[in-house]
Each structure stands twice: as structure tokens, then as C-alpha cells.
Amino acid sequence: MNRRVVYTRGGSPAGVLTVIGEPEPTPGPGQVLIRTTAFPVHPGDLQAVEAYP
């Protein structure tokens, strides 16, 4: 199960970010599936969530 963090409106990240699960994709012919175990959160991403100009 893959997880991703989404938001549908601006605001405080703690109040508007939601973690959702989705099925793992199946690679097609000539494609590979790369498993990611962690990723950083850039301060600019949080500013975008907060509707920072």
C-alpha cells in the first residue's frame, strides 16, 4: 500500500494535511517500480500549504 499526503485547502499543515493510502501501481512493459521509503519535506512545500504568496 502506498501512502501520500494531500491537501485540498490552505491552512495550518497540522489541520489540512491528510495521509491517504492507495494501491501499489503495476509497472508496464519496459518500466520499473521504484520503492521510496522516505522523503524530505521542503519548507517551501509547507508555505504552499499555508497559501503563502
N, CA, C and O atoms as a MOPAC input file, in Angstrom:
PM7 MOZYME 1SCF
protein

 N      0.85200 1    -1.17400 1     0.00000 1
 C      0.00000 1     0.00000 1     0.00000 1
 C      0.89700 1     1.23700 1     0.00000 1
 O      1.78200 1     1.37300 1     0.84500 1
 N      0.66500 1     2.11900 1    -0.93900 1
 C      1.36700 1     3.39700 1    -0.98600 1
 C      0.61300 1     4.40600 1    -0.14400 1
 O     -0.60200 1     4.30700 1     0.03000 1
 N      1.33900 1     5.36600 1     0.37000 1
 C      0.71100 1     6.45800 1     1.10900 1
 C      1.16800 1     7.77400 1     0.50300 1
 O      2.29900 1     7.89800 1     0.03300 1
 N      0.28000 1     8.74400 1     0.52000 1
 C      0.65500 1    10.08200 1     0.08600 1
 C     -0.04800 1    11.09500 1     0.96600 1
 O     -1.08700 1    10.81100 1     1.56300 1
 N      0.52600 1    12.26100 1     1.03600 1
 C     -0.02700 1    13.34100 1     1.84600 1
 C     -0.67000 1    14.33500 1     0.89200 1
 O     -0.03200 1    14.79000 1    -0.05700 1
 N     -1.93500 1    14.67300 1     1.14000 1
 C     -2.66800 1    15.57800 1     0.25900 1
 C     -3.31800 1    16.68800 1     1.07300 1
 O     -3.50700 1    16.56800 1     2.28400 1
 N     -3.65300 1    17.76400 1     0.38500 1
 C     -4.43900 1    18.83400 1     0.98900 1
 C     -5.35100 1    19.41200 1    -0.07600 1
 O     -5.00600 1    19.42000 1    -1.25800 1
 N     -6.51200 1    19.89700 1     0.33800 1
 C     -7.47900 1    20.45000 1    -0.60200 1
 C     -7.76000 1    21.91600 1    -0.33800 1
 O     -8.52800 1    22.54700 1    -1.06500 1
 N     -7.13200 1    22.46900 1     0.71200 1
 C     -7.29000 1    23.88400 1     1.01900 1
 C     -6.04700 1    24.33600 1     1.76500 1
 O     -5.31100 1    23.51500 1     2.31200 1
 N     -5.81400 1    25.63000 1     1.78700 1
 C     -4.68600 1    26.16600 1     2.52700 1
 C     -4.99800 1    26.24000 1     4.00900 1
 O     -6.15800 1    26.20000 1     4.41900 1
 N     -3.96500 1    26.34600 1     4.79100 1
 C     -4.12600 1    26.47600 1     6.23400 1
 C     -2.94600 1    25.88200 1     6.95800 1
 O     -1.92500 1    25.55700 1     6.35200 1
 N     -3.09300 1    25.74400 1     8.25000 1
 C     -2.04000 1    25.15500 1     9.06500 1
 C     -1.81200 1    23.71300 1     8.62100 1
 O     -2.76900 1    22.94300 1     8.54300 1
 N     -0.56100 1    23.32700 1     8.32600 1
 C     -0.31300 1    21.95900 1     7.86600 1
 C     -0.90000 1    20.89400 1     8.79100 1
 O     -1.41200 1    19.87900 1     8.31900 1
 N     -0.82900 1    21.11500 1    10.09500 1
 C     -1.37700 1    20.12600 1    11.02800 1
 C     -2.88300 1    19.97400 1    10.86600 1
 O     -3.43400 1    18.92100 1    11.18600 1
 N     -3.55300 1    21.00400 1    10.37600 1
 C     -5.00100 1    20.95100 1    10.24500 1
 C     -5.51600 1    20.56000 1     8.87700 1
 O     -6.67200 1    20.15600 1     8.75000 1
 N     -4.67800 1    20.67100 1     7.83600 1
 C     -5.19500 1    20.43200 1     6.48500 1
 C     -4.54200 1    19.27100 1     5.74200 1
 O     -5.05500 1    18.84700 1     4.70700 1
 N     -3.42400 1    18.74500 1     6.24200 1
 C     -2.77800 1    17.62200 1     5.56200 1
 C     -3.42200 1    16.30500 1     5.96500 1
 O     -3.72100 1    16.08700 1     7.13900 1
 N     -3.63400 1    15.43700 1     4.99900 1
 C     -4.23800 1    14.13400 1     5.23500 1
 C     -3.39000 1    13.06400 1     4.55700 1
 O     -2.95800 1    13.24200 1     3.41800 1
 N     -3.15200 1    11.95800 1     5.24800 1
 C     -2.43100 1    10.82500 1     4.66700 1
 C     -3.46600 1     9.85300 1     4.12100 1
 O     -4.36600 1     9.42600 1     4.84400 1
 N     -3.33900 1     9.50400 1     2.85200 1
 C     -4.25700 1     8.54000 1     2.24900 1
 C     -3.45300 1     7.37300 1     1.69500 1
 O     -2.29400 1     7.52700 1     1.31000 1
 N     -4.07000 1     6.22700 1     1.66000 1
 C     -3.44800 1     5.03100 1     1.09600 1
 C     -4.00800 1     4.76900 1    -0.28700 1
 O     -5.16000 1     5.09100 1    -0.57900 1
 N     -3.19500 1     4.19100 1    -1.11800 1
 C     -3.65000 1     3.82600 1    -2.45900 1
 C     -2.90000 1     2.57600 1    -2.89400 1
 O     -1.80500 1     2.31600 1    -2.39400 1
 N     -3.45600 1     1.80000 1    -3.80700 1
 C     -2.80800 1     0.56300 1    -4.23800 1
 C     -1.46000 1     0.83400 1    -4.90700 1
 O     -1.24600 1     1.88100 1    -5.51600 1
 N     -0.57500 1    -0.12700 1    -4.77600 1
 C      0.73100 1    -0.01500 1    -5.42500 1
 C      0.54200 1    -0.15500 1    -6.92800 1
 O     -0.14100 1    -1.07300 1    -7.38200 1
 N      1.14600 1     0.75300 1    -7.71300 1
 C      0.98700 1     0.65800 1    -9.16600 1
 C      1.71300 1    -0.55700 1    -9.73200 1
 O      2.66500 1    -1.06100 1    -9.13600 1
 N      1.26000 1    -1.00800 1   -10.86600 1
 C      1.89800 1    -2.11800 1   -11.56600 1
 C      2.64700 1    -1.55200 1   -12.76300 1
 O      2.03600 1    -0.92600 1   -13.62900 1
 N      3.96200 1    -1.76100 1   -12.82800 1
 C      4.70400 1    -1.22400 1   -13.97200 1
 C      4.31800 1    -1.93300 1   -15.26700 1
 O      4.02000 1    -3.12700 1   -15.28200 1
 N      4.33200 1    -1.17200 1   -16.33700 1
 C      4.04600 1    -1.73200 1   -17.64700 1
 C      5.31100 1    -2.26400 1   -18.29400 1
 O      6.38200 1    -2.21500 1   -17.68900 1
 N      5.20500 1    -2.77100 1   -19.50900 1
 C      6.37300 1    -3.28700 1   -20.22300 1
 C      7.44400 1    -2.20200 1   -20.36600 1
 O      7.14200 1    -1.07100 1   -20.74800 1
 N      8.68000 1    -2.54900 1   -20.06000 1
 C      9.78200 1    -1.61000 1   -20.17500 1
 C      9.86200 1    -0.59400 1   -19.05100 1
 O     10.68900 1     0.31700 1   -19.10700 1
 N      9.01700 1    -0.72800 1   -18.02200 1
 C      9.02100 1     0.19100 1   -16.88700 1
 C      9.50600 1    -0.52700 1   -15.63900 1
 O      9.50600 1    -1.75700 1   -15.57600 1
 N      9.91600 1     0.25000 1   -14.65200 1
 C     10.31800 1    -0.30500 1   -13.36400 1
 C      9.52900 1     0.40300 1   -12.26400 1
 O      9.04200 1     1.51800 1   -12.45100 1
 N      9.41300 1    -0.25500 1   -11.13100 1
 C      8.76000 1     0.33000 1    -9.96300 1
 C      9.84700 1     0.60200 1    -8.93300 1
 O     10.56400 1    -0.31300 1    -8.52800 1
 N      9.97100 1     1.84300 1    -8.51100 1
 C     10.98700 1     2.22800 1    -7.53400 1
 C     10.30400 1     2.44600 1    -6.19200 1
 O      9.38500 1     3.25500 1    -6.07400 1
 N     10.76000 1     1.72000 1    -5.19000 1
 C     10.18500 1     1.83400 1    -3.85700 1
 C     10.88300 1     2.97100 1    -3.10800 1
 O     12.11100 1     2.99900 1    -3.01500 1
 N     10.10000 1     3.90000 1    -2.58000 1
 C     10.62100 1     5.01100 1    -1.79800 1
 C     10.21700 1     4.78300 1    -0.35300 1
 O      9.04300 1     4.55500 1    -0.05800 1
 N     11.18300 1     4.84500 1     0.54300 1
 C     10.87400 1     4.58900 1     1.95700 1
 C     10.72300 1     5.86500 1     2.76200 1
 O     10.10000 1     5.84400 1     3.82400 1
 N     11.27000 1     6.96700 1     2.29400 1
 C     11.15500 1     8.24200 1     2.99800 1
 C     11.45300 1     9.37200 1     2.02100 1
 O     12.10200 1     9.16900 1     0.99500 1
 N     10.97600 1    10.54500 1     2.34900 1
 C     11.27500 1    11.70800 1     1.53100 1
 C     11.24500 1    12.94100 1     2.41800 1
 O     10.52300 1    12.96600 1     3.41500 1
 N     12.02000 1    13.97000 1     2.07100 1
 C     12.05100 1    15.18300 1     2.89500 1
 C     10.85700 1    16.08300 1     2.59500 1
 O     10.26000 1    16.00700 1     1.52100 1
 N     10.52600 1    16.91700 1     3.53900 1
 C      9.51700 1    17.95300 1     3.33300 1
 C     10.26300 1    19.28400 1     3.28800 1
 O     10.89900 1    19.68300 1     4.26300 1
 N     10.17900 1    19.95400 1     2.16300 1
 C     10.86300 1    21.23300 1     1.97700 1
 C     10.02300 1    22.34500 1     2.61000 1
 O      8.79600 1    22.31100 1     2.51100 1
 N     10.65200 1    23.32800 1     3.25800 1
 C      9.88800 1    24.43900 1     3.84000 1
 C      8.97500 1    25.13100 1     2.82700 1
 O      7.90500 1    25.61700 1     3.19500 1
 N      9.38100 1    25.18000 1     1.56600 1
 C      8.52800 1    25.77300 1     0.53900 1
 C      7.24100 1    24.99600 1     0.33700 1
 O      6.21000 1    25.58300 1     0.00800 1
 N      7.28300 1    23.68100 1     0.52800 1
 C      6.06400 1    22.87300 1     0.44000 1
 C      5.08100 1    23.28100 1     1.53100 1
 O      3.88200 1    23.40400 1     1.27800 1
 N      5.58800 1    23.49100 1     2.74100 1
 C      4.71800 1    23.89600 1     3.84500 1
 C      4.16500 1    25.29700 1     3.61700 1
 O      3.01900 1    25.57100 1     3.97300 1
 N      4.95600 1    26.18100 1     3.03100 1
 C      4.46500 1    27.52300 1     2.72100 1
 C      3.35300 1    27.45600 1     1.68000 1
 O      2.39100 1    28.22000 1     1.75800 1
 N      3.46900 1    26.56200 1     0.71500 1
 C      2.41500 1    26.40300 1    -0.28600 1
 C      1.12900 1    25.92700 1     0.36900 1
 O      0.04500 1    26.39200 1     0.01800 1
 N      1.24000 1    25.00700 1     1.31700 1
 C      0.05700 1    24.51700 1     2.03000 1
 C     -0.59600 1    25.65200 1     2.80900 1
 O     -1.82200 1    25.74200 1     2.87900 1
 N      0.21800 1    26.50600 1     3.38600 1
 C     -0.30800 1    27.62600 1     4.16700 1
 C     -0.80800 1    28.76100 1     3.28100 1
 O     -1.17600 1    29.82000 1     3.79000 1
 N     -0.82700 1    28.55900 1     1.96100 1
 C     -1.24900 1    29.56200 1     0.98700 1
 C     -0.35600 1    30.79100 1     1.06100 1
 O     -0.81600 1    31.92600 1     0.93500 1
 N      0.93200 1    30.53800 1     1.26800 1
 C      1.92000 1    31.60700 1     1.31100 1
 C      2.08300 1    32.16600 1    -0.09600 1
 O      2.15800 1    31.39800 1    -1.05500 1
 N      2.13800 1    33.50400 1    -0.23900 1
 C      2.22400 1    34.07100 1    -1.60100 1
 C      3.46900 1    33.66300 1    -2.36100 1
 O      3.65500 1    34.07100 1    -3.50700 1

